[in-house]
Every structure is written in structure tokens, then in C-alpha cells.
Short mmCIF file of C-alpha atoms and ligand atoms in Angstrom, two decimals:
data_model
loop_
_atom_site.label_atom_id
_atom_site.label_comp_id
_atom_site.label_asym_id
_atom_site.label_seq_id
_atom_site.Cartn_x
_atom_site.Cartn_y
_atom_site.Cartn_z
CA MET A 1 42.33 209.69 -89.30
CA ASN A 2 41.37 206.07 -88.62
CA ASP A 3 41.07 203.58 -91.30
CA ALA A 4 38.53 200.51 -91.28
CA SER A 5 40.83 199.05 -89.00
CA GLY A 6 40.20 201.44 -86.47
CA ILE A 7 43.99 202.39 -85.59
CA GLY A 8 44.58 204.72 -88.13
CA ASN A 9 47.58 204.77 -89.95
CA ASP A 10 49.78 204.77 -86.63
CA GLN A 11 52.53 201.95 -86.87
CA TRP A 12 56.32 201.29 -85.50
CA LYS A 13 58.77 202.95 -87.70
CA THR A 14 60.99 199.70 -87.58
CA ARG A 15 60.79 196.79 -86.20
CA PHE A 16 63.81 197.82 -83.83
CA GLY A 17 61.79 200.59 -82.76
CA PHE A 18 58.88 197.50 -81.82
CA MET A 19 61.17 195.56 -80.75
CA LEU A 20 62.45 197.68 -78.06
CA ALA A 21 58.82 198.70 -76.72
CA ALA A 22 58.22 195.02 -75.79
CA MET A 23 61.07 194.81 -74.28
CA GLY A 24 60.47 197.90 -72.73
CA SER A 25 56.60 196.26 -71.42
CA ALA A 26 58.47 193.66 -70.44
CA VAL A 27 61.08 194.77 -68.50
CA GLY A 28 59.84 196.41 -65.75
CA LEU A 29 58.73 196.22 -61.84
CA GLY A 30 58.17 192.50 -62.02
CA ASN A 31 62.26 192.38 -62.83
CA ILE A 32 63.60 193.71 -59.87
CA TRP A 33 60.73 194.10 -57.24
CA ARG A 34 59.26 191.48 -57.69
CA PHE A 35 61.71 188.69 -59.24
CA SER A 36 63.99 189.26 -56.58
CA TYR A 37 61.42 189.17 -54.05
CA VAL A 38 59.92 186.04 -55.18
CA ALA A 39 62.77 184.41 -56.04
CA GLY A 40 64.00 184.84 -52.25
CA GLU A 41 61.29 183.77 -51.00
CA ASN A 42 60.82 180.48 -52.84
CA GLY A 43 64.77 179.24 -52.90
CA GLY A 44 66.61 181.46 -55.41
CA ALA A 45 68.68 179.13 -57.70
CA THR A 46 65.74 176.03 -57.50
CA PHE A 47 63.54 178.78 -58.35
CA LEU A 48 65.57 180.22 -61.05
CA PHE A 49 66.18 177.04 -63.17
CA VAL A 50 61.95 176.19 -62.77
CA TYR A 51 61.47 179.89 -64.03
CA LEU A 52 63.79 180.16 -66.92
CA ALA A 53 62.29 176.15 -68.28
CA PHE A 54 58.46 177.95 -67.76
CA ILE A 55 60.16 180.69 -70.06
CA LEU A 56 62.24 178.96 -72.67
CA LEU A 57 58.59 175.76 -72.78
CA ILE A 58 55.84 178.64 -72.02
CA GLY A 59 57.09 181.89 -72.20
CA ILE A 60 58.54 182.32 -75.73
CA PRO A 61 55.81 179.85 -77.57
CA LEU A 62 52.87 181.96 -76.07
CA LEU A 63 54.83 185.42 -76.71
CA LEU A 64 54.74 183.68 -80.58
CA THR A 65 51.09 183.33 -80.13
CA GLU A 66 50.23 186.42 -78.66
CA THR A 67 51.98 188.79 -80.96
CA SER A 68 50.38 187.00 -83.96
CA ILE A 69 47.42 187.29 -83.63
CA GLY A 70 47.78 190.89 -82.97
CA LYS A 71 49.80 191.37 -86.08
CA ALA A 72 47.20 189.05 -88.45
CA GLY A 73 44.25 190.75 -87.14
CA LYS A 74 45.91 194.19 -86.64
CA MET A 75 43.86 195.84 -84.28
CA ASP A 76 43.31 196.31 -80.49
CA ALA A 77 42.74 193.46 -78.06
CA VAL A 78 39.29 192.47 -78.94
CA GLY A 79 38.99 193.89 -82.30
CA SER A 80 41.78 191.52 -83.38
CA PHE A 81 39.96 188.18 -82.19
CA LYS A 82 36.71 189.37 -83.70
CA LYS A 83 38.51 189.61 -87.22
CA LEU A 84 39.99 186.35 -86.71
CA ALA A 85 36.66 184.54 -85.00
CA PRO A 86 34.01 187.02 -86.34
CA ASN A 87 30.72 185.52 -84.78
CA THR A 88 32.03 184.03 -82.10
CA LYS A 89 32.50 184.87 -78.37
CA TRP A 90 36.99 184.93 -78.48
CA HIS A 91 37.01 188.04 -78.05
CA LEU A 92 36.05 188.46 -75.03
CA VAL A 93 39.25 187.04 -74.15
CA GLY A 94 40.73 190.56 -75.58
CA LEU A 95 38.04 192.18 -73.13
CA MET A 96 39.36 190.18 -69.93
CA GLY A 97 42.95 191.63 -71.41
CA VAL A 98 41.30 194.98 -71.35
CA PHE A 99 40.22 194.95 -67.91
CA GLY A 100 43.29 192.67 -66.67
CA GLY A 101 45.00 195.71 -68.29
CA ILE A 102 43.14 198.33 -66.59
CA LEU A 103 43.51 196.34 -63.31
CA ILE A 104 47.49 195.98 -62.87
CA LEU A 105 47.71 199.53 -63.90
CA SER A 106 46.26 200.91 -60.70
CA PHE A 107 48.37 199.04 -58.88
CA TYR A 108 51.70 199.33 -60.74
CA ILE A 109 51.13 203.21 -60.88
CA VAL A 110 50.93 202.60 -56.82
CA VAL A 111 54.42 201.20 -56.76
CA SER A 112 55.79 202.83 -59.89
CA GLY A 113 55.05 206.40 -57.63
CA TRP A 114 56.83 205.26 -54.66
CA SER A 115 59.77 204.64 -57.04
CA LEU A 116 59.77 208.42 -58.51
CA PHE A 117 58.94 209.54 -54.67
CA TYR A 118 62.48 207.65 -53.68
CA LEU A 119 63.91 209.13 -56.74
CA TYR A 120 62.98 212.21 -55.41
CA GLN A 121 63.94 211.67 -51.52
CA TYR A 122 67.26 210.77 -52.82
CA ILE A 123 67.87 213.78 -55.13
CA THR A 124 66.89 215.91 -52.79
CA GLY A 125 68.90 214.63 -50.37
CA ALA A 126 66.19 213.81 -47.77
CA PHE A 127 67.37 209.78 -47.43
CA TRP A 128 71.02 210.07 -47.35
CA THR A 129 71.26 209.84 -43.74
CA GLU A 130 68.32 206.98 -42.13
CA PRO A 131 65.36 208.82 -40.89
CA ASP A 132 64.95 208.83 -37.40
CA GLY A 133 63.15 205.17 -36.82
CA GLY A 134 64.56 203.91 -39.97
CA PHE A 135 63.65 203.77 -43.19
CA GLY A 136 61.34 200.22 -42.69
CA GLN A 137 58.92 203.19 -40.29
CA ALA A 138 59.68 206.07 -42.47
CA PHE A 139 58.19 204.26 -45.48
CA GLU A 140 55.31 202.51 -43.20
CA SER A 141 54.18 205.94 -42.48
CA TRP A 142 54.67 207.42 -46.03
CA ILE A 143 52.49 204.84 -47.46
CA SER A 144 49.75 205.21 -44.70
CA ASN A 145 49.31 208.29 -45.49
CA PRO A 146 46.33 209.22 -47.52
CA PHE A 147 47.01 211.76 -49.95
CA ALA A 148 50.64 212.16 -50.26
CA PRO A 149 50.88 208.93 -52.31
CA LEU A 150 47.90 209.48 -54.48
CA PHE A 151 50.05 212.29 -55.77
CA TRP A 152 53.09 210.28 -56.86
CA GLN A 153 51.36 207.81 -58.50
CA ALA A 154 48.98 210.45 -61.00
CA LEU A 155 52.46 212.24 -61.61
CA PHE A 156 53.63 208.79 -62.48
CA LEU A 157 50.56 208.86 -64.59
CA GLY A 158 50.21 211.48 -65.83
CA ILE A 159 53.90 211.46 -67.09
CA THR A 160 52.53 208.22 -69.14
CA LEU A 161 49.40 209.37 -70.15
CA LEU A 162 51.65 212.04 -72.04
CA ILE A 163 53.20 209.67 -73.86
CA VAL A 164 50.84 206.93 -74.94
CA MET A 165 48.96 210.46 -75.91
CA ASN A 166 50.83 210.75 -78.59
CA GLY A 167 50.66 207.91 -79.92
CA ILE A 168 52.50 205.07 -81.18
CA SER A 169 55.66 206.13 -83.16
CA LYS A 170 55.48 209.13 -82.03
CA GLY A 171 54.70 209.03 -78.26
CA ILE A 172 55.29 205.07 -77.39
CA GLU A 173 58.01 204.04 -79.91
CA ARG A 174 60.48 207.21 -79.05
CA ALA A 175 60.31 206.67 -75.82
CA ASN A 176 61.31 203.25 -75.13
CA ASN A 177 64.45 204.93 -77.71
CA ILE A 178 65.66 207.11 -75.08
CA PHE A 179 64.06 204.61 -71.94
CA MET A 180 65.47 201.24 -72.98
CA PRO A 181 69.10 201.83 -74.05
CA ALA A 182 69.79 203.83 -70.85
CA LEU A 183 68.18 201.43 -68.90
CA ALA A 184 70.69 198.52 -70.57
CA ILE A 185 73.40 200.77 -69.79
CA LEU A 186 72.76 201.60 -65.55
CA MET A 187 71.55 198.02 -65.06
CA ILE A 188 75.45 196.83 -66.29
CA PHE A 189 76.59 199.34 -64.20
CA MET A 190 75.01 198.00 -61.10
CA ALA A 191 75.77 194.26 -61.49
CA ILE A 192 79.24 194.65 -61.93
CA TYR A 193 79.09 197.56 -59.02
CA GLY A 194 77.06 194.72 -57.01
CA LEU A 195 80.11 192.02 -57.90
CA THR A 196 82.81 194.02 -55.94
CA LEU A 197 81.13 193.96 -53.26
CA ASP A 198 82.29 191.48 -50.13
CA GLY A 199 79.02 189.23 -50.16
CA ALA A 200 79.23 188.74 -54.36
CA SER A 201 80.32 185.51 -54.39
CA GLU A 202 77.18 184.10 -51.13
CA GLY A 203 74.76 186.07 -53.81
CA LEU A 204 75.98 184.08 -56.93
CA ALA A 205 75.60 181.47 -55.38
CA PHE A 206 72.26 181.54 -53.55
CA LEU A 207 71.09 182.62 -56.98
CA PHE A 208 73.40 180.02 -59.60
CA THR A 209 73.62 177.03 -57.28
CA PRO A 210 70.23 174.67 -57.29
CA ASP A 211 69.34 172.80 -54.43
CA TRP A 212 67.51 170.60 -56.49
CA SER A 213 65.90 168.38 -53.32
CA GLN A 214 63.24 172.13 -53.25
CA LEU A 215 62.11 170.83 -56.89
CA GLY A 216 59.91 168.87 -54.65
CA ASN A 217 58.18 172.12 -53.59
CA PRO A 218 54.62 172.51 -55.26
CA SER A 219 54.55 176.31 -54.83
CA ILE A 220 57.61 177.08 -57.23
CA TYR A 221 55.66 175.97 -59.93
CA ALA A 222 53.02 177.88 -59.65
CA MET A 223 54.87 180.77 -58.28
CA ALA A 224 57.59 180.66 -61.13
CA LEU A 225 54.54 180.28 -63.47
CA GLY A 226 52.83 183.71 -62.81
CA GLN A 227 56.05 185.49 -62.35
CA ALA A 228 56.65 183.86 -66.14
CA PHE A 229 53.21 185.31 -67.01
CA PHE A 230 53.92 189.11 -65.26
CA SER A 231 57.16 189.53 -66.22
CA LEU A 232 56.88 188.32 -70.34
CA SER A 233 53.31 190.45 -70.06
CA LEU A 234 52.52 187.79 -70.97
CA GLY A 235 48.19 186.77 -71.19
CA ILE A 236 46.12 189.66 -71.39
CA CYS A 237 46.65 191.29 -74.74
CA GLY A 238 48.90 194.20 -74.48
CA MET A 239 51.49 192.59 -76.25
CA LEU A 240 48.88 191.83 -78.84
CA THR A 241 48.19 195.54 -79.48
CA TYR A 242 51.84 196.37 -79.78
CA SER A 243 52.38 193.78 -82.53
CA SER A 244 49.25 194.69 -84.66
CA TYR A 245 51.23 198.15 -85.36
CA LEU A 246 53.51 196.11 -86.68
CA LYS A 247 54.12 196.90 -90.87
CA GLU A 248 53.48 193.37 -92.94
CA LYS A 249 57.05 192.63 -93.53
CA ASP A 250 58.35 193.18 -89.99
CA ARG A 251 58.70 189.09 -88.41
CA LEU A 252 57.80 187.65 -85.48
CA PRO A 253 59.70 184.78 -84.48
CA GLY A 254 63.07 186.23 -83.96
CA ALA A 255 61.57 189.61 -82.47
CA THR A 256 60.18 187.30 -80.01
CA VAL A 257 63.05 185.44 -79.17
CA GLY A 258 64.77 188.47 -78.76
CA ILE A 259 62.54 190.06 -75.91
CA ALA A 260 62.06 187.15 -74.35
CA LEU A 261 65.46 186.69 -73.73
CA MET A 262 66.34 190.21 -73.11
CA ASP A 263 63.63 189.89 -70.23
CA THR A 264 65.26 187.45 -68.78
CA VAL A 265 68.75 188.82 -69.40
CA PHE A 266 67.38 191.69 -66.51
CA ALA A 267 65.51 189.43 -64.14
CA VAL A 268 69.02 187.83 -64.02
CA ILE A 269 71.13 191.06 -63.45
CA ALA A 270 68.84 192.52 -61.41
CA GLY A 271 68.61 189.50 -59.25
CA ILE A 272 73.24 189.39 -59.24
CA MET A 273 72.95 193.19 -57.89
CA ILE A 274 70.09 192.46 -55.61
CA PHE A 275 71.31 189.15 -54.03
CA THR A 276 75.13 190.23 -53.97
CA ALA A 277 74.13 193.66 -52.26
CA VAL A 278 71.51 191.69 -49.99
CA PHE A 279 73.76 189.46 -49.37
CA SER A 280 77.23 191.56 -48.42
CA PHE A 281 74.25 193.30 -45.89
CA GLU A 282 73.50 189.71 -44.56
CA VAL A 283 69.90 190.56 -45.28
CA ASP A 284 67.43 187.60 -45.02
CA THR A 285 66.64 186.70 -48.28
CA ALA A 286 63.14 185.88 -47.65
CA SER A 287 61.94 189.85 -46.14
CA GLY A 288 59.02 190.20 -49.30
CA PRO A 289 57.97 193.01 -51.23
CA PRO A 290 59.28 195.71 -49.24
CA LEU A 291 62.47 194.03 -50.82
CA VAL A 292 63.41 197.04 -52.59
CA PHE A 293 61.61 199.69 -50.44
CA ILE A 294 62.51 199.16 -47.62
CA ILE A 295 65.64 197.09 -46.86
CA LEU A 296 68.21 198.46 -50.31
CA PRO A 297 68.26 202.05 -48.62
CA SER A 298 69.37 200.77 -45.39
CA ILE A 299 71.97 198.78 -47.85
CA PHE A 300 73.14 201.86 -50.03
CA GLU A 301 73.45 204.02 -47.10
CA GLY A 302 76.54 201.81 -45.70
CA MET A 303 77.72 201.46 -49.52
CA PRO A 304 80.86 203.46 -50.63
CA ALA A 305 79.26 206.63 -52.93
CA GLY A 306 75.54 204.83 -51.81
CA ASN A 307 73.73 208.27 -52.15
CA LEU A 308 74.68 208.16 -56.29
CA ILE A 309 73.95 204.43 -56.45
CA ALA A 310 70.54 205.35 -55.16
CA ILE A 311 70.35 207.79 -57.30
CA VAL A 312 71.42 205.22 -60.60
CA PHE A 313 68.82 202.44 -59.17
CA PHE A 314 65.62 205.11 -58.40
CA VAL A 315 66.05 205.77 -61.96
CA LEU A 316 66.55 202.54 -63.11
CA LEU A 317 63.45 201.18 -61.66
CA THR A 318 61.23 204.37 -62.43
CA MET A 319 61.93 204.01 -65.96
CA ALA A 320 61.43 200.77 -65.87
CA ALA A 321 58.31 200.92 -64.48
CA PHE A 322 57.23 203.70 -67.47
CA SER A 323 57.84 201.58 -70.67
CA SER A 324 56.10 199.01 -68.95
CA ALA A 325 52.79 201.74 -67.90
CA LEU A 326 53.09 202.28 -71.64
CA SER A 327 51.90 199.41 -72.62
CA LEU A 328 49.33 198.59 -70.21
CA LEU A 329 47.83 201.62 -70.86
CA GLU A 330 47.67 201.25 -74.39
CA LEU A 331 46.03 198.45 -74.28
CA PRO A 332 42.62 200.18 -72.72
CA VAL A 333 42.81 203.19 -74.66
CA ALA A 334 43.18 201.31 -78.21
CA TYR A 335 39.90 199.48 -77.60
CA VAL A 336 38.14 202.85 -76.36
CA HIS A 337 39.49 204.84 -78.59
CA ARG A 338 38.21 202.61 -81.88
CA THR A 339 34.60 201.61 -79.98
CA LEU A 340 33.79 204.56 -78.18
CA GLY A 341 35.07 206.56 -81.78
CA LEU A 342 36.87 208.91 -78.73
CA SER A 343 39.87 211.15 -80.39
CA ARG A 344 43.04 209.09 -78.97
CA LYS A 345 43.25 211.74 -76.65
CA ALA A 346 40.04 211.98 -75.61
CA ALA A 347 40.58 208.22 -74.96
CA THR A 348 44.12 208.38 -72.95
CA PHE A 349 42.69 210.74 -70.68
CA VAL A 350 39.08 208.41 -69.96
CA CYS A 351 41.82 205.65 -69.37
CA SER A 352 43.78 207.39 -66.83
CA GLY A 353 41.08 208.33 -65.20
CA ILE A 354 39.54 205.03 -64.30
CA ILE A 355 42.37 204.01 -63.54
CA PHE A 356 43.93 206.61 -61.70
CA THR A 357 40.30 206.23 -59.69
CA LEU A 358 40.65 202.41 -59.13
CA GLY A 359 44.47 202.59 -57.67
CA ILE A 360 43.11 205.35 -54.93
CA ALA A 361 41.53 201.89 -53.84
CA SER A 362 45.26 200.43 -53.92
CA SER A 363 47.42 202.83 -51.76
CA LEU A 364 44.84 203.36 -49.23
CA GLY A 365 45.06 199.64 -48.56
CA PHE A 366 48.84 200.63 -47.22
CA GLY A 367 46.51 203.49 -44.53
CA ILE A 368 42.84 204.16 -43.61
CA TRP A 369 41.80 201.05 -45.55
CA SER A 370 43.95 198.74 -44.66
CA GLY A 371 41.88 196.41 -42.80
CA VAL A 372 40.07 195.48 -45.73
CA GLU A 373 42.21 192.23 -46.47
CA TYR A 374 41.81 188.75 -47.43
CA ASN A 375 43.97 186.50 -45.89
CA GLY A 376 46.41 188.81 -44.98
CA ASN A 377 46.81 189.96 -48.58
CA ASN A 378 45.76 194.11 -48.37
CA ILE A 379 44.10 195.45 -51.72
CA LEU A 380 46.90 195.91 -54.17
CA ASP A 381 48.60 192.24 -52.93
CA MET A 382 45.10 190.90 -53.62
CA ILE A 383 44.38 192.83 -57.19
CA ASP A 384 48.43 191.54 -57.98
CA ASN A 385 47.62 187.98 -56.98
CA PHE A 386 43.92 187.65 -58.93
CA THR A 387 45.91 189.36 -62.25
CA ALA A 388 49.18 187.66 -62.25
CA ASN A 389 47.92 184.27 -60.49
CA LEU A 390 44.61 183.92 -62.54
CA ILE A 391 43.72 186.45 -65.08
CA LEU A 392 46.92 186.21 -66.71
CA PRO A 393 47.47 182.72 -66.91
CA LEU A 394 43.98 182.61 -68.19
CA GLY A 395 44.44 184.63 -70.61
CA GLY A 396 47.30 182.47 -72.23
CA LEU A 397 45.61 179.27 -72.09
CA LEU A 398 42.79 180.11 -73.86
CA MET A 399 45.37 181.48 -76.96
CA ALA A 400 46.44 178.66 -76.81
CA ILE A 401 43.59 177.16 -77.09
CA PHE A 402 42.47 179.39 -79.91
CA VAL A 403 45.58 178.91 -81.72
CA GLY A 404 45.77 175.60 -81.11
CA TRP A 405 42.61 174.30 -81.80
CA TYR A 406 39.82 177.34 -83.06
CA VAL A 407 42.69 178.45 -86.41
CA LYS A 408 42.89 175.61 -88.30
CA ARG A 409 46.71 174.39 -88.48
CA ASP A 410 47.98 175.60 -91.81
CA GLN A 411 46.75 179.30 -90.90
CA ALA A 412 48.39 179.33 -87.40
CA ILE A 413 52.03 178.45 -88.52
CA GLN A 414 51.27 181.10 -91.37
CA MET A 415 50.71 183.67 -88.60
CA SER A 416 53.67 182.35 -86.66
CA GLU A 417 55.91 183.48 -89.75
CA LEU A 418 58.31 180.09 -88.56
CA GLN A 419 60.30 179.12 -91.25
CA SER A 420 61.98 176.02 -90.58
CA ALA A 421 59.54 172.87 -90.42
CA GLY A 422 61.29 171.72 -87.46
CA LEU A 423 60.75 174.81 -85.81
CA GLN A 424 56.87 174.90 -87.08
CA ASN A 425 56.75 171.29 -85.56
CA ILE A 426 57.35 172.25 -82.55
CA TRP A 427 55.89 175.43 -81.93
CA TYR A 428 52.28 174.25 -82.59
CA THR A 429 52.81 170.70 -80.52
CA LEU A 430 53.24 172.82 -78.02
CA VAL A 431 50.90 175.51 -78.41
CA ARG A 432 48.04 172.76 -79.25
CA TYR A 433 48.91 170.04 -76.96
CA VAL A 434 52.12 170.77 -74.32
CA ILE A 435 50.84 174.27 -72.88
CA PRO A 436 47.41 173.62 -72.31
CA VAL A 437 47.48 170.64 -70.10
CA VAL A 438 50.51 172.24 -68.36
CA MET A 439 48.37 175.28 -67.66
CA ALA A 440 45.07 174.50 -67.09
CA PHE A 441 47.08 171.72 -64.60
CA ILE A 442 48.57 174.64 -62.99
CA LEU A 443 46.05 176.93 -62.81
CA PHE A 444 43.22 174.21 -61.50
CA ALA A 445 45.78 173.26 -58.93
CA SER A 446 46.67 176.57 -57.62
CA LEU A 447 42.68 177.37 -57.49
CA PHE A 448 41.90 174.62 -56.02
CA GLY A 449 44.28 174.89 -52.98
CA PHE A 450 46.70 171.74 -53.57
CA MET A 451 49.77 174.35 -54.82
N1 PFF B 501 55.88 192.96 -67.56
C1 PFF B 501 56.31 194.17 -66.65
C2 PFF B 501 56.72 193.98 -65.42
O1 PFF B 501 57.70 193.34 -65.68
O2 PFF B 501 56.98 194.92 -64.44
C3 PFF B 501 54.58 194.20 -65.92
C4 PFF B 501 53.61 193.86 -67.43
C5 PFF B 501 53.62 194.95 -68.15
C6 PFF B 501 52.72 192.74 -67.05
C7 PFF B 501 52.82 194.72 -68.89
C8 PFF B 501 51.30 192.97 -68.37
C9 PFF B 501 51.61 193.44 -69.09
F1 PFF B 501 50.76 193.84 -70.22
#
């Protein structure tokens, strides 16, 4: 039953369970599908360098900021702000997060559905040989079908729903305890395999030898910031919601560094895996979003034991997608569960229904609604850009202002649970001054188009 906080007594069994779940949220399609094409289009190593700098300077301090709000508030996205700042409008940051989470999940299930379908195609052997017209055409004609992709995204969301319905310790924590170790093993296996390919040294050079002259290209900064936020699941209160289920004794700072480190290691390993393959098969690194779904299958086909590798790869991509989708669904479920007084099960069904319905638009945007576009972006791209480049950074900026300016310094430091005075000062200065200024500048610049 619910207690006064509205979240019931459901909590993470262990701090490690929380860390695995939060890592699961961070590691997802963003690390593999999004990171590789964004890095590929934006200069590889130079992009990686700026991205790493943002993770360190903005990502980690803000992850601590967001989780400290959740741990202190002990409620869902909206409730935590209401508790820490009663009679103010700060809870709107939480509400924006809830809507942002619903929007992201609505297109996330579309791409996850593709991944599940590809896995099925490899298990049944349908993709073992190149279909007539090539993988590109097979992908295009499949996603433009109005019904088949909807089936796969419904299946993906259905499984996510069954896990979330069971709550934190029995649902989400248990699932991640299986997903995350499996994911780590598969990923290392794939990276080692990648390193044995002929083009490995070129792939590594692309990823690790920066061309500093590219630092003059302004779009690298906006893209790297958006990618850092998306990849760390930062700015829409998903991490806030997860941290609200922590026990009092479970400390935040080490956990947040661990989460960011793990997410970054996964992104780099995914980069090694994909770019070594891309270079050994001489594919254009700037092939854009279809990189994973169109190009990799052709690469797998030419590899020794490629069918097996493809199965491993799509198991990995699908599991990573599940562990992120869990956090994206938990975010609105926790809010609806408390505010509408619905059971967790009912709240999970209501939120999933809304998300699935919205997701239909993103899916049809590849087929019968492909005419709905803006600047060459279809419906999925528009929702992706709107959330990753605007909602997430705006949410992060507002959280920094909340903790840096609304909350008193002593309380902020206490919430952060940082012990050393030096780290406290660094974190507080970053959150109060550096992050708001840098983020406001990049947001402003990208909104008004001079980036
Ligand atoms: N971090 C996830 C990824 O990289 O795929 C995406 C994501 C999950 C974004 C949860 C936001 C979120 F709240």
C-alpha cells in the first residue's frame, strides 16, 4: 500500500541494484545506434573528445544534482519538486520531465521494435543472405509497411510493461540484474571480435586520433551536448525517479561517477565495435541513422560466422533498449500512480496505452505519413530532436538553477552527500555558475540557429 510519500515501500534491495538499473537506463540505443552515427557524422575522435569533456564537466555534476533531488524528495518527478519547494512552480520541471519521458519512449519503442524484428530475422535465418534488392531496400520497405512495425513495437512495449508492472525491486531491479552483466559480456566479446578485423587500426584511428582543427566547427558542441544528455538519461527526471527509491544509507556520489563511467565505456566500446567493422568493409562513416540497420547487416554477411555475430549484436541492442525503456516508463508511471491514485498495474497500462498511441505517429512517419516532415526530418526525427536538443538540456539547466540558486548552499551540499570540502566546492561552483552559463549559451545558440 502507499505510504504518505506516495511511492509505497518499494525500494532498491541494494545500492548495486540501483547502480545496475541506472546504468541500464543510461546504456541503450543512445550508445550504439545514436552515438555511432552522430560521432560518424561529426568527425569521430574530435567529437569523442568534446563529448568526454561534457560528460566530465556537465554530465557527472548534473547527474549528482538530479539524483540528489530524487533522493531528498523521495517521490516521483513532480512530487519531489513539490516537497523540496512547496508553493512554487518548480514542480513544472518534473512535469516537463514526465511529458519528455512519454515522448522519448514513444519513438524509442519504434527503433527498439526494429531491433527486435532484426533479431527475429537472424534467429529464423531470414537475413542470413542478402534479400533481393539489398538490405537497404528490405529495411525501407519493411518500415514503410503500416502494420508490421507496429506489431514489433507493441511487443517490445508489452514486455517492458510486464516488468515495470511488478515494481522496483521485483520488476526493474531483477530484470537489470540479468540484463546488465549479460550486456557487459556480449559487448566485450563484440569489441574483441572487432579488433581482430582487418580495418581495426583505421577504425581506432578514426575514433582516437583527433583532428583539432575541427574544434572550430560549432555544430560539434551542440551535438556532443545533446548526445551526452541523451546517453546519460539526464534532464527529464528519469534518474531522479530511480534515485527516489534509494535507501537513506546508500550514498550518491560514487554511484553517479560509476554510472557515467560505465555509460562512457559502453559508448567507446560500441564505437570500437562499429567503426572497426565499418572501416574493414569500407563503408562511409557518415551514413546517418540507418548505420546500424542497413549497413551492419551487409557487414555481418561478409564476416566469418557473421550470422552468429549478428544474433549476438541484436540481442545486445535489444537488451540495452529494454533496460533504458524501463526507466522511461517508470518515470510517468510513478507520477500517474501517485496523482491519479491508480494501482501501479493500472498506471502502467494507462501510460503504456498513451505511449503506444503516440508511437504510431513516429512509425507511420516512415510510410504513409512520410509527407509530414520539416526540414527533411520525419516525425521520429522531429520528436528525437525536440527532446534531445531542447527538453533534456532545458531540464538539466533548470535543475542546476534549482539546486544552485533556489536551494540554500548548505542544503545543496548536504543533498549531494559529497564529503570532501574540495569536491563540494568544485561541484557547487560548477552547478551554480559554470553549467548554467555554458548550457544557456549552447541552448540559446542552437535555438537561434547560429550553431
Ligand atoms: N540513455 C538512453 C540511451 O542512451 O539510449 C536513452 C534515455 C533513457 C534517455 C532514459 C532519457 C531517459 F530518461
